[in-house]
XYZ file of C-alpha atoms in Angstrom:
530
model
C 0.037 0.001 0.014
C 1.296 3.472 -0.873
C 1.010 6.408 1.490
C 1.716 10.043 0.394
C 3.189 12.891 2.421
C 1.287 16.049 1.344
C 3.891 18.656 0.305
C 4.108 21.121 -2.573
C 5.490 18.239 -4.613
C 3.938 15.143 -2.980
C 6.466 12.476 -1.976
C 5.116 8.953 -2.273
C 6.466 5.895 -0.543
C 5.882 2.265 -1.287
C 7.724 -1.009 -1.586
C 8.685 -2.511 -4.942
C 9.939 -6.107 -5.040
C 10.844 -5.710 -1.339
C 12.892 -2.507 -1.994
C 11.673 0.744 -0.258
C 10.623 3.137 -2.981
C 10.359 6.934 -3.044
C 8.584 8.737 -5.923
C 7.425 12.152 -6.997
C 5.156 12.770 -9.910
C 7.377 15.196 -11.906
C 6.861 16.519 -15.467
C 9.314 15.693 -18.202
C 11.149 12.537 -19.107
C 10.768 9.593 -16.736
C 13.813 8.826 -14.557
C 14.260 5.852 -12.291
C 17.287 4.965 -10.158
C 18.483 2.127 -7.922
C 20.401 3.830 -5.111
C 22.694 1.698 -2.933
C 23.535 3.179 0.469
C 27.157 2.068 0.644
C 30.140 3.976 -0.711
C 33.787 4.832 -0.131
C 33.219 5.612 3.524
C 32.061 2.066 4.234
C 35.273 0.464 3.091
C 38.713 -0.008 4.743
C 42.095 1.351 3.562
C 42.935 -2.046 2.054
C 39.695 -1.944 -0.056
C 39.660 1.771 -0.929
C 38.045 2.274 -4.352
C 36.258 -1.080 -4.282
C 32.808 0.567 -4.576
C 33.933 2.103 -7.858
C 35.235 -1.157 -9.228
C 31.956 -2.920 -8.241
C 29.999 -0.181 -10.045
C 31.991 -0.860 -13.273
C 31.664 -4.667 -12.883
C 27.871 -4.451 -12.585
C 27.535 -2.068 -15.525
C 29.777 -4.328 -17.682
C 27.277 -7.104 -17.159
C 24.193 -5.061 -17.923
C 24.684 -5.329 -21.699
C 23.526 -2.877 -24.410
C 20.863 -0.379 -23.297
C 18.845 1.827 -25.650
C 17.898 4.647 -23.201
C 20.025 7.305 -21.616
C 21.580 5.715 -18.515
C 24.678 5.793 -16.328
C 26.032 4.835 -12.945
C 27.972 6.730 -10.301
C 29.810 5.997 -7.051
C 30.974 8.275 -4.297
C 31.635 8.535 -0.598
C 28.048 7.796 0.322
C 26.556 5.561 -2.338
C 26.364 3.894 -5.691
C 23.523 4.701 -8.035
C 22.281 3.281 -11.283
C 19.826 5.334 -13.294
C 18.108 5.601 -16.625
C 15.845 8.175 -18.342
C 13.292 7.603 -21.085
C 10.489 5.216 -21.986
C 9.286 3.436 -18.746
C 9.455 -0.142 -20.108
C 13.039 0.428 -21.278
C 14.003 2.168 -18.047
C 12.601 -0.648 -16.033
C 14.416 -3.197 -18.222
C 17.631 -1.397 -17.366
C 16.932 -1.622 -13.611
C 16.077 -5.270 -13.908
C 19.396 -5.917 -15.719
C 21.265 -3.969 -13.013
C 19.686 -6.115 -10.281
C 20.378 -9.321 -12.213
C 24.000 -8.281 -12.794
C 24.508 -7.336 -9.157
C 23.204 -10.693 -7.933
C 25.373 -12.626 -10.419
C 28.683 -11.544 -8.881
C 28.819 -14.604 -6.535
C 30.608 -16.472 -9.336
C 32.967 -13.680 -10.510
C 36.622 -14.686 -10.906
C 39.884 -12.693 -10.881
C 40.154 -13.148 -14.656
C 36.780 -11.519 -15.060
C 37.968 -8.357 -13.284
C 40.879 -7.606 -15.628
C 39.042 -5.394 -18.148
C 36.899 -3.653 -15.490
C 40.021 -2.894 -13.444
C 41.698 -1.505 -16.535
C 38.610 0.659 -17.259
C 38.757 2.177 -13.768
C 42.439 2.797 -14.185
C 41.794 4.566 -17.461
C 39.246 6.727 -15.600
C 41.377 7.718 -12.643
C 44.854 7.609 -14.231
C 48.092 6.269 -12.817
C 48.136 9.014 -10.167
C 44.886 7.556 -8.824
C 46.817 4.596 -7.584
C 48.433 6.693 -4.858
C 46.770 8.015 -1.740
C 46.905 11.649 -0.725
C 45.600 13.832 2.073
C 42.645 15.923 1.001
C 40.155 17.893 3.163
C 38.278 14.799 4.295
C 41.379 12.764 5.247
C 42.838 15.832 6.968
C 39.858 15.705 9.330
C 39.173 11.977 9.712
C 42.305 10.272 8.540
C 42.103 6.930 6.672
C 38.593 6.103 7.990
C 34.992 7.031 7.256
C 34.650 9.939 4.885
C 38.472 10.256 4.928
C 38.678 7.086 2.860
C 37.422 9.047 -0.175
C 40.846 10.770 -0.295
C 42.703 7.453 -0.508
C 41.364 7.218 -4.009
C 42.170 3.810 -5.591
C 45.527 3.085 -3.900
C 44.900 -0.726 -3.619
C 43.005 -1.015 -6.942
C 45.488 -3.469 -8.592
C 45.302 -5.805 -5.615
C 41.498 -5.926 -5.305
C 40.357 -9.390 -6.170
C 37.188 -11.403 -6.846
C 36.679 -12.165 -3.132
C 36.684 -8.428 -2.360
C 34.104 -7.839 -5.087
C 31.927 -10.738 -3.913
C 32.073 -9.629 -0.234
C 31.126 -6.042 -0.941
C 28.343 -6.909 -3.431
C 26.800 -9.284 -0.905
C 26.619 -6.385 1.591
C 25.472 -3.781 -0.844
C 22.900 -5.358 -3.153
C 20.215 -6.333 -0.610
C 16.761 -4.893 -0.227
C 17.391 -3.125 3.060
C 20.583 -1.329 1.765
C 18.883 0.010 -1.372
C 16.201 2.471 -2.411
C 14.313 2.960 -5.657
C 13.750 6.592 -6.679
C 11.152 7.290 -9.367
C 9.822 10.468 -11.050
C 6.418 8.993 -11.599
C 4.131 6.699 -9.563
C 5.438 3.098 -9.687
C 4.127 0.822 -12.376
C 3.310 -2.862 -12.083
C 6.066 -3.972 -14.477
C 8.905 -2.614 -12.282
C 10.281 -5.750 -10.504
C 14.023 -5.642 -9.817
C 14.958 -8.689 -7.837
C 17.511 -8.426 -5.018
C 18.144 -10.693 -2.027
C 16.279 -9.811 1.156
C 18.729 -8.362 3.719
C 19.534 -5.533 6.115
C 22.286 -2.927 5.629
C 25.582 -3.596 7.339
C 27.298 -0.336 8.328
C 29.231 0.811 11.350
C 29.034 4.226 13.013
C 31.145 6.969 11.495
C 34.487 7.332 13.294
C 35.298 10.462 15.244
C 37.530 13.176 13.788
C 41.233 12.982 14.430
C 42.382 14.442 17.711
C 44.128 17.407 16.010
C 43.551 21.097 16.653
C 40.847 23.321 15.156
C 40.602 26.002 13.866
C 43.513 24.477 11.978
C 45.406 24.325 8.723
C 46.676 21.292 6.913
C 48.912 20.978 3.822
C 47.480 18.483 1.389
C 48.009 16.696 -1.885
C 44.859 18.226 -3.409
C 44.993 20.891 -6.057
C 42.619 23.365 -4.352
C 42.361 25.575 -1.307
C 39.536 24.391 0.934
C 37.797 25.437 4.080
C 35.545 22.898 5.818
C 33.318 22.706 8.891
C 31.316 20.291 10.982
C 27.695 21.498 10.892
C 25.050 20.844 13.512
C 22.634 23.526 12.363
C 18.879 22.769 12.172
C 18.478 20.844 8.895
C 16.061 23.405 7.473
C 18.647 26.235 7.889
C 21.614 24.480 6.264
C 20.943 25.118 2.589
C 20.464 28.866 3.098
C 23.457 29.384 5.455
C 25.779 27.275 3.197
C 24.597 29.251 0.179
C 25.282 32.575 1.926
C 28.824 31.435 2.756
C 29.463 30.318 -0.824
C 28.046 33.558 -2.344
C 30.108 35.639 0.071
C 33.340 33.830 -0.801
C 32.521 33.982 -4.526
C 32.083 37.708 -4.406
C 35.293 38.263 -2.456
C 37.537 35.844 -4.272
C 36.280 36.010 -7.858
C 34.199 39.015 -8.556
C 36.249 41.505 -6.449
C 39.768 40.256 -7.085
C 39.729 37.536 -9.808
C 41.791 35.299 -7.560
C 39.858 32.114 -8.355
C 37.577 30.868 -11.082
C 34.922 29.441 -8.765
C 33.907 28.410 -5.280
C 32.200 25.031 -4.933
C 30.585 23.370 -1.951
C 30.466 19.634 -1.105
C 28.210 18.407 1.640
C 28.041 15.029 3.360
C 26.001 13.771 6.299
C 28.348 12.466 8.933
C 25.582 11.089 11.065
C 21.903 11.887 11.966
C 22.710 15.303 13.479
C 26.042 16.441 11.860
C 27.105 17.330 8.310
C 30.393 18.145 6.736
C 30.694 21.156 4.449
C 33.718 21.800 2.252
C 34.167 24.993 0.225
C 36.740 24.676 -2.518
C 38.482 27.336 -4.596
C 41.279 27.140 -7.216
C 44.068 29.716 -6.917
C 46.606 29.413 -9.749
C 49.847 30.436 -8.041
C 51.480 30.307 -4.563
C 51.205 34.098 -4.096
C 47.515 33.999 -5.019
C 46.983 30.963 -2.749
C 48.214 32.991 0.212
C 45.853 35.856 -0.682
C 42.908 33.435 -1.081
C 43.672 31.838 2.297
C 43.847 35.224 4.006
C 40.661 36.536 2.306
C 38.726 33.317 2.915
C 39.353 33.314 6.657
C 38.791 37.087 6.981
C 35.494 36.814 5.069
C 34.275 34.054 7.356
C 35.202 35.997 10.551
C 33.408 39.064 9.116
C 30.372 36.991 8.486
C 30.508 35.671 12.035
C 30.788 39.183 13.489
C 28.691 41.346 11.212
C 26.435 38.933 9.446
C 25.822 38.805 5.663
C 25.439 41.893 3.547
C 21.750 42.617 2.795
C 22.050 42.162 -0.922
C 23.851 38.816 -0.476
C 21.082 37.432 1.778
C 18.357 38.778 -0.586
C 20.120 37.260 -3.610
C 20.549 33.878 -1.977
C 16.835 33.771 -0.984
C 15.741 34.631 -4.534
C 18.137 32.041 -6.075
C 16.963 29.297 -3.749
C 13.286 30.156 -4.450
C 14.009 29.996 -8.205
C 15.844 26.696 -7.854
C 12.872 25.254 -5.998
C 10.667 25.656 -9.043
C 12.937 23.623 -11.303
C 12.127 20.046 -12.178
C 15.810 19.093 -12.172
C 16.248 20.465 -8.647
C 13.323 18.381 -7.381
C 14.577 15.287 -9.153
C 18.008 15.780 -7.565
C 16.392 16.239 -4.167
C 14.499 12.975 -4.680
C 17.735 11.123 -5.419
C 19.415 12.772 -2.458
C 16.490 11.719 -0.250
C 16.806 8.128 -1.533
C 20.515 8.149 -0.784
C 20.029 9.508 2.743
C 17.361 7.013 3.568
C 19.375 4.143 2.120
C 22.039 5.138 4.660
C 19.638 5.343 7.501
C 19.872 9.142 7.710
C 17.186 11.834 7.568
C 16.367 13.226 4.170
C 17.621 16.713 3.263
C 15.179 19.642 3.504
C 12.920 20.146 0.537
C 14.313 22.453 -2.196
C 11.083 24.467 -2.215
C 11.204 25.065 1.527
C 13.103 28.292 2.112
C 13.625 28.974 5.821
C 12.551 32.377 7.232
C 15.787 33.329 9.088
C 17.276 36.809 9.249
C 20.821 38.172 9.007
C 21.439 37.903 12.776
C 20.540 34.165 12.702
C 22.837 33.622 9.790
C 25.619 35.501 11.596
C 25.189 33.340 14.677
C 25.143 30.184 12.626
C 28.436 31.079 10.955
C 29.951 31.961 14.302
C 29.003 28.533 15.525
C 30.905 26.875 12.630
C 34.246 28.597 13.156
C 35.502 26.428 16.113
C 35.531 23.410 13.733
C 37.119 25.258 10.800
C 39.833 23.388 8.906
C 41.688 25.091 6.029
C 43.730 23.053 3.565
C 46.367 24.316 1.136
C 48.075 22.254 -1.606
C 51.741 21.411 -0.856
C 52.751 22.518 -4.309
C 51.527 26.030 -3.621
C 53.715 26.345 -0.461
C 56.801 28.088 -1.950
C 57.699 30.139 1.147
C 57.398 28.273 4.478
C 58.120 31.388 6.511
C 55.342 33.302 4.724
C 52.843 30.578 5.436
C 53.859 30.247 9.059
C 53.371 33.971 9.536
C 49.927 33.659 7.884
C 49.037 30.838 10.255
C 49.810 33.114 13.204
C 48.009 36.075 11.636
C 44.834 34.005 11.032
C 45.042 32.077 14.388
C 45.217 28.723 12.641
C 47.112 25.903 14.237
C 49.013 23.580 11.938
C 47.723 20.014 11.906
C 50.654 17.635 11.503
C 49.499 14.088 10.636
C 52.870 12.514 11.477
C 54.577 11.296 14.636
C 57.445 13.684 15.319
C 60.254 14.379 17.833
C 58.996 17.869 18.663
C 58.139 17.032 22.291
C 61.078 14.668 23.019
C 64.251 15.419 24.867
C 67.607 14.703 23.192
C 67.997 11.656 25.415
C 64.584 10.303 24.369
C 65.371 10.892 20.693
C 68.640 8.903 21.035
C 66.792 6.017 22.698
C 64.070 6.025 19.996
C 66.542 6.090 17.051
C 68.911 3.502 18.508
C 66.083 1.230 19.629
C 64.380 1.378 16.243
C 61.023 2.229 17.748
C 61.097 -0.480 20.401
C 60.683 0.527 24.022
C 64.018 0.158 25.800
C 66.392 1.953 28.169
C 69.252 4.177 27.025
C 72.049 1.749 27.940
C 70.464 -1.239 26.229
C 69.535 0.895 23.220
C 73.072 2.065 22.747
C 74.757 -1.317 23.447
C 72.458 -3.320 21.167
C 71.434 -0.683 18.673
C 68.807 -1.907 16.226
C 68.110 1.473 14.498
C 70.354 1.934 11.470
C 70.956 5.082 9.371
C 71.000 5.014 5.527
C 72.045 7.825 3.240
C 70.671 8.213 -0.258
C 73.021 6.804 -2.921
C 75.441 9.302 -4.306
C 74.261 8.936 -7.901
C 70.626 8.369 -7.046
C 67.525 10.556 -6.755
C 67.774 10.554 -2.933
C 71.238 11.948 -2.654
C 71.452 14.148 0.471
C 68.429 12.400 2.090
C 68.824 10.191 5.104
C 66.461 7.655 6.731
C 66.658 5.583 9.925
C 65.203 2.099 9.957
C 64.364 0.076 12.962
C 62.416 -3.073 13.490
C 59.250 -1.073 14.187
C 59.683 2.290 12.532
C 60.911 4.363 9.620
C 62.291 7.819 10.350
C 62.534 10.544 7.728
C 65.531 12.290 9.279
C 65.375 15.604 7.465
C 61.650 16.004 8.174
C 62.031 14.879 11.799
C 58.988 12.568 11.501
C 58.507 8.867 11.798
C 56.206 6.056 10.709
C 55.706 3.210 13.140
C 54.367 -0.180 12.132
C 51.168 0.291 14.061
C 50.499 3.506 12.143
C 50.506 1.766 8.700
C 47.118 0.863 7.278
C 48.202 0.272 3.664
C 51.441 -0.568 1.920
C 51.939 -0.991 -1.820
C 54.974 -1.381 -4.060
C 54.792 -0.434 -7.742
C 56.626 -1.541 -10.902
C 59.491 0.926 -10.247
C 60.130 -0.330 -6.721
C 58.556 2.701 -5.180
C 56.660 1.861 -1.981
C 53.758 3.871 -0.593
C 52.978 3.769 3.113
C 49.628 5.124 4.181
C 49.021 5.838 7.872
C 45.926 5.927 10.067
C 45.967 9.674 9.941
C 45.706 9.674 6.174
C 49.310 10.791 5.587
C 51.330 8.897 3.025
C 54.955 8.653 1.992
C 56.531 7.093 -1.074
C 60.010 5.631 -0.692
C 62.253 3.348 -2.705
C 64.619 1.394 -0.387
C 66.980 0.659 -3.320
C 67.914 4.311 -3.427
C 69.483 4.154 0.090
C 72.747 2.461 0.982
C 72.610 -0.912 2.753
C 68.878 -0.549 3.470
C 67.658 -3.923 2.006
C 67.833 -5.985 5.193
C 66.559 -3.295 7.620
C 63.777 -2.546 5.235
C 62.771 -6.177 5.003
C 62.760 -6.367 8.836
C 60.498 -3.284 8.999
C 58.066 -4.777 6.421
C 58.004 -8.158 8.227
C 56.677 -6.382 11.360
C 53.675 -4.942 9.491
C 50.338 -6.744 9.699
C 50.208 -8.920 6.514
C 46.732 -7.689 5.526
C 47.982 -4.114 4.902
C 50.257 -5.134 2.098
C 48.531 -4.707 -1.262
C 50.826 -4.526 -4.291
C 50.568 -1.834 -7.011
C 52.589 -3.977 -9.454
C 51.100 -4.649 -12.846
C 50.012 -1.055 -13.590
C 52.171 -0.943 -16.748
C 50.660 -4.099 -18.131
C 47.148 -3.064 -17.225
C 47.744 0.407 -18.725
C 48.462 -1.310 -22.054
C 44.930 -2.825 -21.903
C 43.280 0.484 -21.066
C 45.558 2.786 -23.030
C 46.599 4.922 -20.014
C 49.742 6.991 -20.554
């Protein structure tokens, strides 16, 4: 039986083949989607990117389709949709369900072409992790896993695909979203089952308001948001419009300002505002202007014309069929994850400038700014800017900053193992290795112990318990990814007499974190990646 919530665009709910179904009767071409409420955030570091591979595997088994269709995967979900004649759209969804439930017999050989296709999409750089704004806040867990990209892609196997598909493609983990009332011929068959998801992990215990230097290409500012759900769209839009006017229209420092939002849990969302300064000098200006604009919003509130413009723009968006369809898909995604649906696009909250000001002020304690490493050309200038803007640097590495000289000696000599000074110096297990004279690491020194790697020049270390993913590539480069989302790429062959100490360090790692990147060159030949 179908019951309808009476709103300006009625939202209907029913069940189709055991799958909870949301629908709105919208004008225009018919669109239907199967939304799966698992994504990158539901994986582990050793399976990062698996949701994307599964999306491709399913679509490769769907066959030729004669209506507009596509699939997408992201931090929160996977979705499969088609637009056009209802019988053909429904045929597509039936094929998706059949393909998804056929993965129990998939083999490693079957994955070769789909893995190559994903590699062609993300490029060779996609095989390496990097800190972005999400990993800077959560590390290599939850939403932070989205920044690990596809680091273990080449080691993902058929058992990984089968395991994830068995969790994802069950009735309780999925939703159907339709832009017309459901018809009797819609009958996608999925196994009956409940979603299997854990709670989102807490943010890293690092300071905020803070600044982190990342491997992304953009400057970002992000917040944790606990505002009333009906206020979020307007407040977020005011922040974006304010930054856009300051950074683009007033100075031409960036091309655009984008916003990405994710629901962390039932009460909290994550907002990330992204801009794209072209040079280091401009990046410093953008960072300064971004933080100043936010503090001005928090103290004086929005300019009248900004607030009026945002209200008018949101009201206009609420009349668009595309906006209502997008809301329907977002509502299906949220409900598939067991989270409340976002506020309706046609519901504009009646809040004034003072309430917007107070809302922004409440966001500032969680502010996290990120700047691309390649735009940091002058460390002193950025350190002065950190002090000027009252941002504390978030360092995702273990360091020696709070250790005495004696403690440092014990740590280096003991190779990361707990010991006393005398025993550490008498039976030293930490060894130092300089970069080879004619190699790319000339002038660089590392220290290797049975339980840690020390990057001497940086004064930071990676201990075996920190490592959540390790992968070696065809060139012998080895990437270590830590729980905090930080990663380092090192080639032991470029350091003198490092082979045995390196092998001892690797032997101490949990075996399940080792996932090779080898084979990228051969796979690139299949996909045509340069």
